[in-house]
Structure formats: structure tokens, C-alpha cells
Coordinates of C-alpha atoms and ligand atoms in Angstrom, one line a residue:
M1 CA 145.6 141.6 134.0
V2 CA 142.7 142.5 132.3
K3 CA 144.5 144.5 129.4
K4 CA 146.7 140.6 128.8
I5 CA 143.3 138.8 128.4
L6 CA 142.0 140.4 126.0
G7 CA 144.9 140.8 123.8
A8 CA 144.7 137.3 124.5
L9 CA 140.8 137.2 123.8
L10 CA 141.7 140.1 120.8
L11 CA 143.8 137.0 119.5
L12 CA 141.3 134.0 119.0
L13 CA 139.4 136.0 117.9
I14 CA 142.0 137.0 115.2
V15 CA 142.3 133.6 114.7
L16 CA 139.1 132.8 114.6
I17 CA 138.4 134.6 111.9
A18 CA 141.3 133.4 109.7
I19 CA 140.0 130.4 109.9
V20 CA 136.6 130.9 108.5
L21 CA 138.5 133.1 105.7
I22 CA 141.0 130.6 105.2
N23 CA 138.2 127.9 105.1
T24 CA 136.3 129.9 102.8
F25 CA 138.0 130.8 99.9
R26 CA 139.5 126.7 100.5
Y27 CA 136.0 126.1 99.7
T28 CA 136.3 126.7 96.2
K29 CA 135.8 122.3 94.7
E30 CA 135.0 122.9 91.3
I31 CA 131.6 121.6 90.3
P32 CA 132.2 120.7 86.5
H33 CA 130.7 122.9 83.3
R34 CA 130.1 120.4 81.2
Q35 CA 128.2 120.7 77.1
A36 CA 125.0 118.9 77.1
L37 CA 124.5 117.0 73.6
E38 CA 122.5 117.8 71.6
Q39 CA 119.0 116.2 72.1
P40 CA 117.6 114.9 68.5
P41 CA 114.0 116.2 67.7
I42 CA 111.0 113.8 69.6
N43 CA 107.8 112.9 66.7
D44 CA 103.8 114.6 66.4
S45 CA 103.2 110.6 68.3
A46 CA 105.3 110.5 70.9
I47 CA 102.8 114.1 71.7
R48 CA 99.6 112.5 70.7
H49 CA 100.2 109.4 73.2
M50 CA 100.9 111.6 75.9
S51 CA 97.6 114.1 75.0
E52 CA 95.5 110.3 74.7
A53 CA 97.5 109.0 78.2
V54 CA 96.5 111.8 80.2
Q55 CA 92.1 110.8 78.2
I56 CA 92.1 108.0 80.1
K57 CA 90.9 108.1 83.9
T58 CA 93.2 105.9 85.2
I59 CA 92.4 107.4 88.1
S60 CA 93.1 105.5 92.2
Y61 CA 90.2 106.9 94.2
A62 CA 90.4 106.2 98.4
D63 CA 92.6 103.2 98.8
S64 CA 89.1 101.4 99.6
L65 CA 87.4 102.0 96.8
P66 CA 87.7 100.2 93.9
V67 CA 88.5 101.2 90.5
D68 CA 87.7 102.1 86.8
T69 CA 88.5 98.4 85.3
A70 CA 87.1 99.7 82.6
E71 CA 90.1 102.9 82.6
Y72 CA 92.6 100.9 83.1
F73 CA 91.0 98.0 80.3
K74 CA 91.5 100.9 78.0
F75 CA 95.0 102.7 78.9
R76 CA 95.8 98.5 78.3
K77 CA 94.9 98.6 74.9
F78 CA 95.9 102.4 74.8
L79 CA 99.9 100.7 75.3
E80 CA 99.0 97.8 73.1
R81 CA 98.7 99.7 70.5
A82 CA 100.7 103.2 70.8
Y83 CA 103.5 100.6 70.8
P84 CA 103.4 97.3 69.5
L85 CA 107.1 96.4 69.0
V86 CA 107.7 97.0 72.9
H87 CA 104.5 94.1 73.3
Q88 CA 105.9 92.7 70.2
K89 CA 108.9 92.0 70.9
L90 CA 108.9 91.8 75.3
P91 CA 106.7 89.3 76.9
R92 CA 104.9 91.1 79.6
Q93 CA 103.9 89.4 83.0
I94 CA 101.0 91.2 84.3
F95 CA 99.8 91.4 88.3
N96 CA 97.4 91.6 89.6
Q97 CA 95.4 92.8 86.7
F98 CA 96.7 96.2 85.6
S99 CA 100.0 96.3 86.9
Y100 CA 102.5 95.3 83.7
L101 CA 106.6 94.2 84.2
F102 CA 108.7 93.4 80.6
K103 CA 111.8 92.4 80.1
W104 CA 114.0 93.2 77.5
E105 CA 116.9 90.6 77.5
G106 CA 120.5 92.2 76.9
K107 CA 123.4 91.0 75.7
D108 CA 124.9 90.7 78.9
Q109 CA 124.2 87.7 81.1
N110 CA 126.5 88.9 84.3
L111 CA 125.5 92.5 84.0
A112 CA 122.8 93.1 87.1
P113 CA 119.4 95.0 85.5
Y114 CA 118.5 97.9 85.9
V115 CA 114.8 98.4 86.4
I116 CA 112.5 101.5 85.1
M117 CA 110.1 102.5 86.9
A118 CA 106.7 105.1 86.9
H119 CA 103.2 104.8 88.0
T120 CA 99.6 104.1 85.3
D121 CA 97.8 105.7 87.9
V122 CA 96.8 109.7 88.4
V123 CA 94.9 110.9 91.6
P124 CA 91.9 112.3 91.3
V125 CA 90.6 115.8 90.3
E126 CA 89.0 117.1 93.5
A127 CA 84.9 118.6 91.1
A128 CA 85.6 121.8 93.7
T129 CA 88.9 123.1 91.4
A130 CA 87.9 121.7 88.3
D131 CA 86.7 124.5 87.3
R132 CA 90.1 126.6 88.4
W133 CA 91.3 124.5 85.3
S134 CA 92.6 127.0 82.2
V135 CA 91.8 123.6 80.2
A136 CA 89.0 120.2 80.7
P137 CA 91.5 118.3 83.3
F138 CA 91.7 115.2 81.0
S139 CA 91.5 116.5 77.6
G140 CA 94.9 116.2 77.7
T141 CA 95.2 119.6 75.3
I142 CA 98.4 121.3 74.4
K143 CA 98.8 124.6 74.2
D144 CA 101.6 127.2 75.2
S145 CA 104.3 124.5 73.4
M146 CA 102.4 122.5 76.8
I147 CA 100.8 119.1 77.6
W148 CA 97.6 120.0 80.3
G149 CA 96.1 117.8 82.4
R150 CA 95.9 114.8 85.5
G151 CA 98.5 113.0 85.3
V152 CA 100.8 114.5 82.9
V153 CA 104.0 115.3 85.3
D154 CA 102.7 112.3 88.1
D155 CA 103.1 109.8 86.2
K156 CA 102.0 109.7 83.1
G157 CA 104.9 111.6 82.7
C158 CA 107.0 109.2 83.3
V159 CA 105.6 106.5 81.3
I160 CA 105.3 107.7 78.1
P161 CA 108.5 108.8 77.9
I162 CA 110.0 106.0 79.2
L163 CA 107.5 103.7 76.2
E164 CA 108.5 106.1 73.6
A165 CA 112.3 105.7 74.3
V166 CA 112.1 101.8 74.2
E167 CA 110.1 101.4 71.6
G168 CA 112.9 103.6 69.6
L169 CA 115.4 101.9 70.6
L170 CA 113.6 98.9 69.4
H171 CA 112.5 100.8 65.9
Q172 CA 116.3 101.0 65.7
N173 CA 117.0 97.3 66.8
F174 CA 118.7 98.3 69.8
Q175 CA 119.5 95.2 72.1
P176 CA 120.6 96.4 75.5
E177 CA 123.9 95.4 76.8
R178 CA 122.2 94.7 80.3
T179 CA 118.3 93.1 80.2
I180 CA 115.7 96.4 81.2
Y181 CA 113.1 95.7 83.1
L182 CA 109.6 98.4 82.3
S183 CA 108.4 98.1 85.2
F184 CA 104.9 99.9 85.9
G185 CA 102.9 100.8 88.9
H186 CA 98.5 100.9 89.1
D187 CA 98.6 102.0 93.4
E188 CA 101.1 103.9 93.5
E189 CA 98.3 107.3 94.8
I190 CA 97.6 104.1 97.4
S191 CA 100.5 103.2 98.5
G192 CA 101.0 100.9 95.6
T193 CA 100.6 97.6 97.6
R194 CA 99.3 96.1 94.4
G195 CA 101.4 96.5 91.5
A196 CA 105.1 98.2 93.0
A197 CA 105.7 95.7 95.8
A198 CA 103.9 92.4 94.1
I199 CA 106.5 93.1 91.5
A200 CA 109.0 93.9 93.8
N201 CA 108.5 90.6 95.0
W202 CA 108.5 88.7 92.4
F203 CA 112.5 90.8 92.2
K204 CA 112.8 88.8 95.5
Q205 CA 111.7 85.6 94.7
Q206 CA 113.9 85.7 91.7
S207 CA 116.8 86.7 93.5
I208 CA 117.0 89.0 91.1
R209 CA 118.7 91.8 91.6
P210 CA 119.3 95.5 89.7
E211 CA 121.8 97.2 90.1
L212 CA 119.6 100.1 89.1
V213 CA 116.6 101.3 89.9
I214 CA 114.5 104.7 89.0
D215 CA 111.7 106.2 89.7
E216 CA 109.8 109.5 90.4
G217 CA 111.4 111.8 92.5
G218 CA 113.5 114.0 92.1
E219 CA 113.6 116.0 89.3
I220 CA 116.2 119.6 88.1
T221 CA 115.2 122.2 89.3
T222 CA 116.6 125.9 88.7
E223 CA 114.1 128.1 90.3
N224 CA 114.7 126.0 93.7
F225 CA 118.6 127.8 94.2
P226 CA 119.0 130.9 92.1
E227 CA 122.0 132.2 93.5
L228 CA 124.0 129.8 91.8
K229 CA 122.6 130.2 88.9
R230 CA 122.8 127.0 87.0
P231 CA 120.2 124.7 86.6
V232 CA 119.9 122.0 90.1
A233 CA 119.6 118.1 89.5
A234 CA 118.1 117.1 92.5
I235 CA 118.5 112.7 92.8
G236 CA 116.8 111.7 95.2
V237 CA 118.7 108.9 96.6
G238 CA 116.7 107.8 99.7
E239 CA 112.3 109.0 101.4
K240 CA 111.5 109.7 104.0
G241 CA 108.8 107.4 106.1
Y242 CA 105.5 107.7 106.0
L243 CA 103.8 107.4 109.1
S244 CA 99.8 108.6 110.0
F245 CA 98.7 108.2 113.7
Q246 CA 94.8 107.8 115.1
L247 CA 94.5 110.0 118.1
S248 CA 91.9 109.0 120.3
V249 CA 90.0 110.3 123.9
E250 CA 86.6 109.3 125.1
K251 CA 85.4 111.1 127.9
T252 CA 81.7 110.8 128.9
G253 CA 79.6 113.5 127.3
G254 CA 76.8 115.1 127.8
H255 CA 74.4 118.0 127.6
S256 CA 75.6 121.1 126.1
S257 CA 73.7 122.8 128.5
M258 CA 76.5 121.5 131.6
P259 CA 79.7 120.8 130.6
E260 CA 81.9 120.0 132.9
T261 CA 85.6 122.2 133.2
E262 CA 86.5 119.6 130.3
T263 CA 85.1 117.2 126.8
A264 CA 86.9 115.0 125.4
I265 CA 87.5 117.7 121.9
D266 CA 89.5 119.7 124.5
I267 CA 91.2 117.0 125.6
L268 CA 92.4 116.1 122.2
T269 CA 92.8 119.9 120.5
K270 CA 95.1 120.9 124.0
A271 CA 97.7 117.3 122.7
L272 CA 97.1 118.1 118.8
Y273 CA 98.6 121.9 120.0
K274 CA 101.4 120.1 122.3
L275 CA 102.0 118.6 119.5
R276 CA 102.6 121.7 117.5
Q277 CA 105.0 123.2 119.9
K278 CA 108.1 122.1 119.5
Q279 CA 108.9 119.7 116.3
M280 CA 111.6 116.9 116.0
P281 CA 115.3 117.8 116.5
F282 CA 117.0 119.0 113.3
K283 CA 118.5 115.7 111.5
M284 CA 121.9 116.4 109.2
T285 CA 121.6 113.2 107.3
V286 CA 123.6 112.6 104.2
P287 CA 122.5 113.6 101.5
M288 CA 121.6 117.4 102.1
S289 CA 125.2 117.2 104.2
E290 CA 126.4 116.5 100.2
L291 CA 123.5 118.8 98.4
L292 CA 125.2 121.3 101.0
N293 CA 128.7 120.6 100.0
R294 CA 128.4 120.3 96.3
V295 CA 126.1 124.3 95.8
G296 CA 128.1 125.6 98.7
P297 CA 131.0 126.5 96.9
G298 CA 129.0 128.5 94.0
M299 CA 126.8 130.4 96.4
P300 CA 127.7 133.3 97.2
F301 CA 130.5 135.5 99.6
T302 CA 128.2 135.0 102.9
E303 CA 125.8 131.4 102.4
R304 CA 129.1 130.1 101.0
M305 CA 132.0 131.3 104.1
A306 CA 128.7 129.6 106.1
L307 CA 128.1 126.6 104.5
A308 CA 132.5 126.3 104.0
N309 CA 132.5 126.9 108.1
Q310 CA 128.8 124.1 109.9
W311 CA 131.0 123.8 113.1
L312 CA 130.9 127.3 113.7
F313 CA 127.9 128.2 111.4
M314 CA 125.5 125.6 112.1
P315 CA 123.1 127.4 114.6
V316 CA 122.5 130.0 112.5
L317 CA 121.8 127.9 108.6
K318 CA 119.6 126.0 111.1
K319 CA 118.2 128.6 111.4
E320 CA 117.7 130.1 107.8
F321 CA 116.4 126.1 107.7
E322 CA 113.6 126.3 110.1
K323 CA 112.2 129.6 108.7
N324 CA 110.6 128.0 105.7
H325 CA 108.3 124.7 105.8
V326 CA 110.1 123.7 102.9
T327 CA 113.8 123.5 103.6
N328 CA 112.1 122.6 107.5
S329 CA 110.8 119.5 106.2
L330 CA 113.9 118.8 104.7
F331 CA 116.1 118.9 108.1
H332 CA 113.2 116.9 110.6
T333 CA 111.3 114.6 111.2
T334 CA 107.4 116.6 110.8
M335 CA 104.2 116.3 111.9
V336 CA 101.1 117.5 111.5
P337 CA 96.4 116.8 112.3
T338 CA 95.0 115.9 109.3
V339 CA 91.5 115.0 110.2
F340 CA 89.5 115.9 112.6
N341 CA 86.0 114.0 113.8
S342 CA 84.3 114.3 117.0
G343 CA 80.5 115.4 118.1
I344 CA 77.2 115.0 115.6
K345 CA 74.7 117.7 117.0
D346 CA 75.4 121.3 118.4
N347 CA 73.7 120.3 122.1
V348 CA 75.1 117.4 122.6
I349 CA 79.1 116.7 123.9
P350 CA 80.8 114.4 122.3
T351 CA 81.8 110.8 123.9
I352 CA 85.1 110.5 121.7
A353 CA 87.2 112.5 120.2
T354 CA 89.9 111.0 117.0
A355 CA 92.7 113.1 114.6
I356 CA 94.1 112.1 111.9
V357 CA 98.2 111.9 112.4
N358 CA 100.5 112.2 109.7
C359 CA 104.4 112.3 109.8
R360 CA 108.3 112.4 108.0
N361 CA 110.4 111.2 109.9
L362 CA 113.9 110.9 108.2
P363 CA 116.4 108.0 108.0
G364 CA 116.8 107.1 112.1
D365 CA 114.3 108.5 113.1
T366 CA 112.0 105.1 113.8
Q367 CA 107.8 104.9 114.2
A368 CA 109.0 104.2 118.0
D369 CA 111.5 106.9 118.2
V370 CA 108.2 109.1 117.1
I371 CA 105.7 107.3 119.3
A372 CA 107.9 108.1 121.9
F373 CA 108.0 111.5 121.1
M374 CA 104.0 112.1 121.1
K375 CA 103.4 110.9 123.9
K376 CA 105.9 112.9 125.6
Q377 CA 105.0 115.9 124.3
I378 CA 101.3 114.9 125.2
D379 CA 102.0 114.2 128.9
D380 CA 98.2 113.4 129.2
D381 CA 97.4 109.2 129.2
R382 CA 94.1 110.3 128.1
V383 CA 95.2 110.3 125.2
K384 CA 95.9 107.3 122.4
I385 CA 97.8 107.0 120.2
T386 CA 97.3 103.5 118.0
A387 CA 99.2 103.5 114.8
E388 CA 98.2 102.8 111.2
K389 CA 98.5 99.5 109.4
I390 CA 100.1 101.7 106.4
N391 CA 102.9 103.1 108.2
V392 CA 107.1 102.9 106.9
D393 CA 109.8 103.8 108.2
A394 CA 112.1 105.9 105.6
S395 CA 114.3 104.4 103.0
P396 CA 118.2 103.4 103.1
I397 CA 119.7 105.7 101.4
T398 CA 120.7 104.7 98.3
S399 CA 124.7 105.6 98.6
I400 CA 126.6 109.5 96.8
D401 CA 129.8 106.3 95.6
S402 CA 127.0 103.7 94.1
V403 CA 127.5 102.9 90.1
A404 CA 123.5 103.6 90.5
E405 CA 124.2 106.9 91.8
K406 CA 127.1 108.2 89.3
K407 CA 125.2 107.1 86.6
V408 CA 122.5 109.6 86.9
E409 CA 124.8 111.9 87.8
D410 CA 126.4 110.7 84.9
L411 CA 122.3 111.5 82.5
C412 CA 122.1 114.8 84.1
Y413 CA 125.5 116.3 82.7
Q414 CA 124.2 114.9 79.3
V415 CA 120.9 116.0 78.6
M416 CA 120.9 119.2 80.9
P417 CA 123.8 121.6 79.9
D418 CA 125.5 123.2 82.9
V419 CA 123.3 121.7 85.0
V420 CA 124.6 120.3 89.2
P421 CA 123.6 117.1 89.8
V422 CA 123.6 116.7 94.2
P423 CA 121.7 113.9 96.0
Y424 CA 118.1 114.7 97.9
L425 CA 116.5 113.2 100.2
L426 CA 112.4 113.1 99.4
M427 CA 110.1 114.5 102.0
G428 CA 107.6 112.2 99.6
G429 CA 106.9 108.4 98.8
T430 CA 107.2 106.8 95.7
D431 CA 106.5 103.4 94.9
S432 CA 110.1 102.1 94.9
R433 CA 110.5 102.2 98.5
H434 CA 108.9 98.3 97.6
F435 CA 112.1 97.7 95.8
D436 CA 114.0 98.8 99.3
D437 CA 115.5 95.2 99.1
V438 CA 115.5 94.2 96.0
S439 CA 118.7 97.0 95.6
N440 CA 121.6 99.6 96.9
G441 CA 120.7 100.9 93.5
I442 CA 117.4 103.2 93.9
I443 CA 117.4 106.4 92.6
R444 CA 114.3 108.5 92.5
F445 CA 114.4 111.1 89.2
A446 CA 112.5 112.5 86.7
A447 CA 114.5 114.7 84.3
S448 CA 111.8 117.8 84.3
I449 CA 112.6 121.0 85.0
D450 CA 110.2 122.6 88.3
A451 CA 106.6 120.2 86.8
K452 CA 104.1 121.8 87.7
G453 CA 100.6 122.0 89.0
Y454 CA 101.3 117.9 89.9
H455 CA 98.3 116.8 92.3
G456 CA 97.0 120.6 92.4
I457 CA 95.1 122.4 89.4
D458 CA 96.9 123.0 86.2
E459 CA 99.3 120.1 85.8
R460 CA 100.8 120.4 83.0
L461 CA 104.5 119.2 81.0
P462 CA 106.8 121.4 78.4
I463 CA 107.5 119.5 75.6
S464 CA 110.7 121.0 75.9
D465 CA 110.5 118.7 78.8
F466 CA 109.2 115.6 77.4
R467 CA 111.8 115.4 74.9
R468 CA 114.6 115.1 77.2
M469 CA 112.8 113.1 79.1
I470 CA 112.6 110.7 76.6
F471 CA 116.2 111.2 76.0
F472 CA 117.4 110.7 79.5
Y473 CA 116.3 107.6 79.0
T474 CA 116.7 106.3 75.6
L475 CA 121.0 106.9 76.8
L476 CA 120.3 105.4 79.4
I477 CA 119.4 102.2 78.2
K478 CA 121.7 102.6 75.7
E479 CA 124.6 103.1 77.9
S480 CA 123.6 100.2 80.0
G481 CA 126.9 98.5 79.5
S482 CA 129.0 101.2 80.6
K483 CA 130.5 101.8 84.0
T484 CA 130.6 105.7 83.7
A485 CA 132.4 105.9 87.1
E486 CA 135.6 107.4 85.0
K487 CA 133.0 109.3 83.2
V488 CA 132.1 110.9 85.3
S489 CA 134.9 112.1 87.4
V490 CA 136.4 113.9 84.3
A491 CA 138.1 116.8 84.6
P492 CA 136.0 120.0 84.2
D493 CA 135.6 121.2 80.8
S494 CA 138.2 123.9 79.3
N495 CA 135.9 125.8 77.1
K496 CA 133.4 126.9 80.6
Ligands
LIG1 ZN1 103.7 109.9 91.6

């Protein structure tokens, strides 16, 4: 009897191994090797413009603080001077003083337009870090074949390439097949309600539904998939939500010489601790599943085996993803306390303790789900949870088979040799979310490579990236008439 059972188990094991191996060897969907186009050189004036743009301090401080309007007017004047044809030939609408929408009329009115967007505001430089920069943060210094300064990546590094591309094409008397809108918000870093939201609202009122809306977000990486030995273009097809909650506890305080067993601070810190002990469930979203399936076949044997047999190895994969805080965030709704307030004096037990918990929720985890999870985890009615006004749920996911996504994949092949384009879910938020109701073709992508220093120290953009980005937008506009779907599925390049 025992022998029989052992025999059956052995047979089962052999079958299992066979299935795993067969799946692994069949998991070879070739990622096309395609040659990129030769990139045209750029003018010195383009680099000068980029440097000049950085020098103008269009800074968004906290939402409640006023912006330096003089700098924003200066930036407008700079744009008018640097891009005369754009301003002569494309009608400009101004929204809330400093956000701009340009319209470039296309030849074919039957084609739904494209919206190419970027934001002109930048985050401040923390005073404490200013002297840790290699150059003055707003100097726009050019050194080591890079342009340096706050905003050179995020997001003037998109604004200027877009305008260089358009100015260049206007100079050649080019007219796009379809209408192109250029949308430049001025308050993305403080939620974009005056800029992108107002512009998106205008589209809604006009009942214009763009085929493609492209904004910052994903980019090309040569660092994040070392096993693949090929650059990967992460095309953002959706973004996580942004939820902040205030947690507050009120409990009579008093003299610190006679503390009760529990104070407001105690209760709140326990609640925060409990929140950090467990995550909301692991979720495989459509973009991440597709990303894994695209890169999987190019991976070394062990990784390939795991990815080809996710039905069996998912627990192992999950553990691997959760080990790293970045990959963990791609598969979980995250929550973390970011502000804590209580107390006024060392000998007074405070009556009130409050904290802000910031959450980034996955598509499918709604604000209500997050609140329910928090309540369950904290399990203490004395902790009040209040949602902040700015909260937004995750964006809808742009279909991987949409014309918009395929278009951007196709452009990636053209500007980056041997690239592997993959869909991807953004962990941060962008202005494009305001267009959720306006278009089904929202893509978050810029053709930079592993951008450095945005929102931090030594923000810098290699001139080679700057040049590729101008080329990317130029091609996007030039090829706005073609459908691309057939082009994308062309056979792999034979000489590779
Ligand atoms: Zn940005």
C-alpha cells in the first residue's frame, strides 16, 4: 500500500516537473528586436532654451501659499520669445492666468486629436539641501554633457522638448494630419486643479474626445531589469490613487507628573503601529501582469521558470516582490504616516494627537476599501479617521491594445535601439488623471532614461536624453495620421 502511494506521488512529481519545464521552454514569446531611427542633431539654441527655462523659478509651494506671479509672467515671456512660430501660428488659450492650451489644427477633422501635455511648475529646493547640490539649483548649468537644475527633468524636461519639436516642424511649414493640442498646466505639483483640471474641463465642455493624451510618468530604464540586458520602456497606462487621512485622538490631558495609563499620543502611536503591521492584499493588476509576461521570456532560466508557471510559483514571486519596497508598492496599496502632531510643552500631556497617513491605492482598492481596512486594523473607536479633500482614487487603466498605447510603443522602438516596451502602473500621480473622463487613451511616458534627481538633489538631464525627447515628440506629431497597429506587429528585425 505504502509503495503504491509513494509510486503515485513520484509519478505526480514527474508530471509536475514535466509541466513546469514544458511551460518554461514554451515561454519564449520573442520580444521584437528593432533598430531605432537615426536621431537628428539638435541646435545649440534648444539647449540654451532648456537652461533658460530652469533659471525661471516657477515654483509651486504648498497649496495654500501664493505663487510668485512675477516668475510665471517671466516664464510666459520667455516662451513667447523662444518659440515665436508656436505663438504666431497656434492660438493660445490661458486658464487661470498661467496654464496654456495651444491648438494646432490638423488636416483631417475626422481624426480625434492628440493632447501632448506637461507642467511648467517645479517643486522647491529644500533650503537644508541647497548646498549639497553640485551646481546652484536654479542656474541651468551645462556640464558633463548634461543640463542641471530644478525642473530639468520634472517637468520642464518635457515642456521644452515638446515646444522644440513643434517649433521645428512649424519652421518646415509642416501641418499635422490630426489636430494636436499642447497643454501646459502650472500647478501639477500641488494637484493641478487650476491648470490641467481646468483644461480638461474645457475639453469636456467642448465634447472633444482625444485619441491620445500623453503626459509625464514612465520612462526608459536600463537599470531596473539587469537580467534582460536590454533597455525597457515603461509606458504608464494607469496610476495609483492618492489618499490622505487625518487620524486624531482626543483624550483629557493634564500634568505630566501624574500620567494616566494611556494618553492621546499613546493611543495614536499604537494605531499607527498596527497600521504598519499588515498590508492590504497583494494584487496583480493588468499592467503588471502584462509587464511580467513581456519581460519574462527574456529572463534567465530560474526567473523564466517562475514567471512561466505563475500558477505554481506565485507565492514565491510574491515574496520576492515584497522584499523590495519599490516592487512591493507595485502590487500593494501602501499606507504610511507622513505627519505627526501633538504636544506644546514638556510638562503638559496633550489632549489632542493627530497624524496624516498617506495612501497610494491600487486600481480596485477604493477609498472606502482603504478606510474599512484601516478601521479593522486599528480596531479602536477612539481613533477618528477623516478623509482629506484632495483624495483621488486610482485612474482607469488604458487598454494595452488601444491605439494610444500601441502608438507610443511604436515610437519607443523608433527612438531607442533594441528597446522592450512594457505597460506599467505609475505609483505617483500626474496631471493626466484630470483627463480620465475625457479620453480612453491616456499614456504617461517620456523618452528619458533613468532620470536623476527629480524632487531631490542634483536634478539633471543628459543632453542625449533631451535630444531623444525632442525626436520622440517630433515623430509623434509627424506620424499622427497613421494607425500604427499593423506597424507594431511587424516581424522581428531579421538582422538581430
Ligand atoms: Zn511632474
